[in-house]
Coordinates of C-alpha atoms and ligand atoms in Angstrom, one line a residue:
X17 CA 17.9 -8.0 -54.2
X18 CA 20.6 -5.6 -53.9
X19 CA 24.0 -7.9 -52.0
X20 CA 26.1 -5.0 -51.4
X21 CA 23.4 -2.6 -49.9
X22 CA 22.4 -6.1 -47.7
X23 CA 25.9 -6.5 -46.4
X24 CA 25.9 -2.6 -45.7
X25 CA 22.9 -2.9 -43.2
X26 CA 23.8 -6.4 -42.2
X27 CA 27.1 -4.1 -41.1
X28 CA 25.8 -1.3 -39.7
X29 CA 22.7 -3.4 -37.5
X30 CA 25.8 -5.3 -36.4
X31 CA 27.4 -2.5 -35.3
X32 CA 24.4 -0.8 -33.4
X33 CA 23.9 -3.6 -31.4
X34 CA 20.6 -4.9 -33.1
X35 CA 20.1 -8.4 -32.1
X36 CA 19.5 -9.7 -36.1
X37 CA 19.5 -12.9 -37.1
X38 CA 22.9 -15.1 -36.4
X39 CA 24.4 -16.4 -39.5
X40 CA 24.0 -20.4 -39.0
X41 CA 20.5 -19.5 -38.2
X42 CA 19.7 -17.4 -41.4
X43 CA 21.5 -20.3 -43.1
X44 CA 18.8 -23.2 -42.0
X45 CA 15.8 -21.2 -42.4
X46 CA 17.0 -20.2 -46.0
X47 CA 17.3 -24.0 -47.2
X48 CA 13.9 -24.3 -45.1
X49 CA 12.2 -21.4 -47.3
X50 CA 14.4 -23.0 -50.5
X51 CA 11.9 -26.0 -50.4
X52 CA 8.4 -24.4 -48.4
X53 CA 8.4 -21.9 -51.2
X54 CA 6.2 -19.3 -49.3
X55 CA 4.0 -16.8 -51.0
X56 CA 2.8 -14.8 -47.4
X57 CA 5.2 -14.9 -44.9
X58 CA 4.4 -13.3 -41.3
X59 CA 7.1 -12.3 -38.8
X60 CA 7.3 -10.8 -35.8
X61 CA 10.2 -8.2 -34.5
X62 CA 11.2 -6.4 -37.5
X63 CA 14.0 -4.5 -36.1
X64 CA 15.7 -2.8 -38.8
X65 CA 14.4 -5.2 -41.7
X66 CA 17.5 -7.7 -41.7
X67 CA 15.7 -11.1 -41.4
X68 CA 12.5 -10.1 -43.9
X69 CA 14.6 -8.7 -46.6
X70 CA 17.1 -12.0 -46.7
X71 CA 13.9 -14.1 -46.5
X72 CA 12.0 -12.1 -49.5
X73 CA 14.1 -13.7 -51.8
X74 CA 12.5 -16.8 -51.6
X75 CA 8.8 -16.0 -52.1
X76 CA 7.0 -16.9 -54.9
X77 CA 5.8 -14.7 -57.3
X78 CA 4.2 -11.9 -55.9
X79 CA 4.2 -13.6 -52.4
X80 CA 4.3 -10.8 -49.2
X81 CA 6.1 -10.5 -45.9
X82 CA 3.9 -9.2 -43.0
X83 CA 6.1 -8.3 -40.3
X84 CA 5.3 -6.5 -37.1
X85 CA 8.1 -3.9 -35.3
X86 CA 6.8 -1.7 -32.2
X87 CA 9.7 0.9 -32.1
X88 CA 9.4 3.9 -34.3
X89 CA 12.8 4.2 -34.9
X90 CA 13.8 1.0 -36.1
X91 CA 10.6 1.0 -38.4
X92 CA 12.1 4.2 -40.2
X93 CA 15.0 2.2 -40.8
X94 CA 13.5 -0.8 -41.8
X95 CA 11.5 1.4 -44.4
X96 CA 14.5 3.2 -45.6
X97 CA 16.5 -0.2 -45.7
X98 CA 13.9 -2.2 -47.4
X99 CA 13.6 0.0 -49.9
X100 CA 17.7 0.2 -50.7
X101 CA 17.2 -3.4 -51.0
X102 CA 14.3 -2.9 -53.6
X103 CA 12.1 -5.1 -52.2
X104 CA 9.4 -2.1 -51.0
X105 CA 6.7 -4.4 -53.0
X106 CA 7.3 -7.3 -51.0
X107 CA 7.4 -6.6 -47.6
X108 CA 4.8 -4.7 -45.4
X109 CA 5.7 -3.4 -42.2
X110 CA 3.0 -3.1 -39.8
X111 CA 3.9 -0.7 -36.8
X112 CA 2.9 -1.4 -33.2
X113 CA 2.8 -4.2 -30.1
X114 CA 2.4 -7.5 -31.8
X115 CA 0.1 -8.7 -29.0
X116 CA -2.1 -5.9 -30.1
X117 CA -1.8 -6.2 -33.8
X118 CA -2.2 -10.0 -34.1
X119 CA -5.6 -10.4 -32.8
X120 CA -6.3 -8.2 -35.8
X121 CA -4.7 -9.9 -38.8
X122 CA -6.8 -12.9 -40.5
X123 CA -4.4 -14.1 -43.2
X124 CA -3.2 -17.4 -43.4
X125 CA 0.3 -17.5 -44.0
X126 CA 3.4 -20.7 -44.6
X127 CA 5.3 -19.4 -42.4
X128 CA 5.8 -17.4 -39.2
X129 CA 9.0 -16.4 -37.6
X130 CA 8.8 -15.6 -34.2
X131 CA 11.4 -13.1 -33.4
X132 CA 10.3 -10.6 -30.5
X133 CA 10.0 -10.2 -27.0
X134 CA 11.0 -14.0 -25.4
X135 CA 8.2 -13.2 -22.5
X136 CA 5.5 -13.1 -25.3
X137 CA 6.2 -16.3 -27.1
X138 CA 3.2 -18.8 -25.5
X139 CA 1.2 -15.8 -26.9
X140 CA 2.7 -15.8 -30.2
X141 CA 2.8 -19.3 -30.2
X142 CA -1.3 -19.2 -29.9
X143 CA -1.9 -16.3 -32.7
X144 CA 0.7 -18.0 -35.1
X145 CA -0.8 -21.8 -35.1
X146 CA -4.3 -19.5 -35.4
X147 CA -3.0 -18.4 -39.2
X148 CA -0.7 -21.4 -40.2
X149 CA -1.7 -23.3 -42.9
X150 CA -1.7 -26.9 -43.6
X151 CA 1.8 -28.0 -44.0
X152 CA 3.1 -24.4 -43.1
X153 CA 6.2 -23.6 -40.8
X154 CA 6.8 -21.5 -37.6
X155 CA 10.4 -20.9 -36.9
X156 CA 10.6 -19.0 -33.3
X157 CA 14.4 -17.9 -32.7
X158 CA 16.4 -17.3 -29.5
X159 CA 14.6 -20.5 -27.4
X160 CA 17.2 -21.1 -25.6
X161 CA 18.3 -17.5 -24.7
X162 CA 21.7 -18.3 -23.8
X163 CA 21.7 -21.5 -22.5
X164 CA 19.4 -20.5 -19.6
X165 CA 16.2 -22.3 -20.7
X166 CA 17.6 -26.2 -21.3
X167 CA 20.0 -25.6 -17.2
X168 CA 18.5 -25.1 -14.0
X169 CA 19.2 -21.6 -13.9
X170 CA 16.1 -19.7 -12.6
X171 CA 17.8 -16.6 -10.7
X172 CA 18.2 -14.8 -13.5
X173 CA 16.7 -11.2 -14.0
X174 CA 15.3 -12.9 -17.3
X175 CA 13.6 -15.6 -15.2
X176 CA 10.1 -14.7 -16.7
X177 CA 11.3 -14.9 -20.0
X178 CA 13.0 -18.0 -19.4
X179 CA 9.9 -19.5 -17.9
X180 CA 8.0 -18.6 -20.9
X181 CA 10.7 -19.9 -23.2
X182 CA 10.1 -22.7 -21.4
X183 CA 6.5 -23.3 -21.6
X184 CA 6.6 -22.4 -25.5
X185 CA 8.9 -25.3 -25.6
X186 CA 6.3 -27.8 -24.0
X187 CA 3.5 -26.2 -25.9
X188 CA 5.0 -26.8 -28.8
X189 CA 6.5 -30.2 -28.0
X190 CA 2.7 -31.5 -26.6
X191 CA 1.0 -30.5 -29.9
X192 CA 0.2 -33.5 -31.9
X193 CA -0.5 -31.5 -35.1
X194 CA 3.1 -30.4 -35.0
X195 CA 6.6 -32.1 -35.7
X196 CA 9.6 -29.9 -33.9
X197 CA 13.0 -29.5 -34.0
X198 CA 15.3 -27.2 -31.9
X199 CA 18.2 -26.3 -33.1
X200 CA 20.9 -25.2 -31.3
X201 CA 22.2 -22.8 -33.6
X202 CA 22.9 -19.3 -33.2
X203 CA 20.5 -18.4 -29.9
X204 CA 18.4 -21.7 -30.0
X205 CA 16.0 -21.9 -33.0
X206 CA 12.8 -24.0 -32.8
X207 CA 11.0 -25.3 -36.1
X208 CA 7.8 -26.2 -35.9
X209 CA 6.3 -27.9 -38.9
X210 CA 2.5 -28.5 -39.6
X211 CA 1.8 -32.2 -40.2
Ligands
SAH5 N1 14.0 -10.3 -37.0 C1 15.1 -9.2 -36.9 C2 15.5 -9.0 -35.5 C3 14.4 -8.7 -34.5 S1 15.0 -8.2 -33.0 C4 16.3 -9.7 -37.7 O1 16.7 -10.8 -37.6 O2 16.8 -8.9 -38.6 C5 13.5 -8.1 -32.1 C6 12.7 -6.9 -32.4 O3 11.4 -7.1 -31.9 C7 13.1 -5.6 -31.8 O4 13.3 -4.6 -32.8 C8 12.0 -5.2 -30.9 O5 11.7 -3.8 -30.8 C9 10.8 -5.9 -31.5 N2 9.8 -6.3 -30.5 C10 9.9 -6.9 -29.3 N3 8.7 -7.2 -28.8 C11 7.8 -6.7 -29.6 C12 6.4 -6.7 -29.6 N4 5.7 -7.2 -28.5 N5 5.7 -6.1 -30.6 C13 6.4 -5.6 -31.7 N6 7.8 -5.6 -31.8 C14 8.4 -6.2 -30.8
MG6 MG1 16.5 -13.2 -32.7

């Protein structure tokens, strides 16, 4: 892993407005990944490659990121950034809508970080505990989208995101398979553990 070229697209991400990862929240999923040691890895919203290249570090040996990003654009830069990185042999961007590319995967991974569009996440939600393996970890960031999820506030252009932030919440709260946490750190992050 290459720290200066990181801090470069950290920067420039950051700069155009590309919603990565918040610092405190990179931070608890690191120490998460420290002791889950995952070798496959699957997450979804790429966006320029941020979140996937500071979590390649801690795979085992040989271990793979999956991660799913619909926009052109921000897959060429995720290419050209993971590879400034040098980590182009662990990580492997698949290009197009999650909702239709998840259906097709049949991996079982140790952890899932869901990081894409908020309306999509009961969905997600569903296709992620389909591939989690005994003991793995979803993370799902941005739960409480500002605030707006955990208040009464429904008038919100947002309001169908929020309601589906909402009932990603219960799903994951009423599943007795799972033990949960949400943080509020950064945008809200939820942490779903396999028991
Ligand atoms: N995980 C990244 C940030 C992801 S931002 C990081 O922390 O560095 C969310 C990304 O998800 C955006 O780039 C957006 O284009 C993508 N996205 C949103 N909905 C999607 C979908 N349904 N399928 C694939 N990508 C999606
Ligand atoms: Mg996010």
């Amino acid at each position: 892993m290459n720290r200066v070229e990181l801090e470069k697209i950290k920067e420039k991400a950051l700069q155009d407005h590309i919603p990565i990862i918040m610092d405190d929240t990179l931070e608890v999923i690191k120490k998460e990944l420290l002791h889950n040691k995952p070798s496959k890895i699957l997450e979804i919203g790429t966006a320029v490659g941020y979140s996937a290249i500071c979590f390649s570090e801690f795979l085992q040996e040989s271990g793979i990121i999956d991660t799913i990003e619909r926009e052109e654009t921000r897959v060429a830069e995720a290419r050209e950034n993971i590879k400034k990185a040098e980590v182009e042999d662990k990580i492997n961007i698949l290009q197009g809508d999650a909702v239709e590319i998840l259906p097709t995967l049949n991996d079982t991974y140790d952890v899932v970080f869901i990081d894409a569009s908020k309306g999509k996440y009961p969905f997600f939600l569903k296709e992620a505990l389909r591939m989690l393996a005994p003991k793995g970890i979803i993370f799902a960031d941005n739960v409480l989208y500002k605030g707006y999820v955990l208040s009464d506030y429904n008038k919100h252009k947002q309001r169908t995101a929020v309601r589906n932030l909402r009932e990603f919440l219960a799903e994951l709260q009423n599943n007795p398979e799972l033990e949960v946490q949400i943080l509020e750190v950064g945008d809200g992050l939820a942490i779903a553990k396999r028991i």
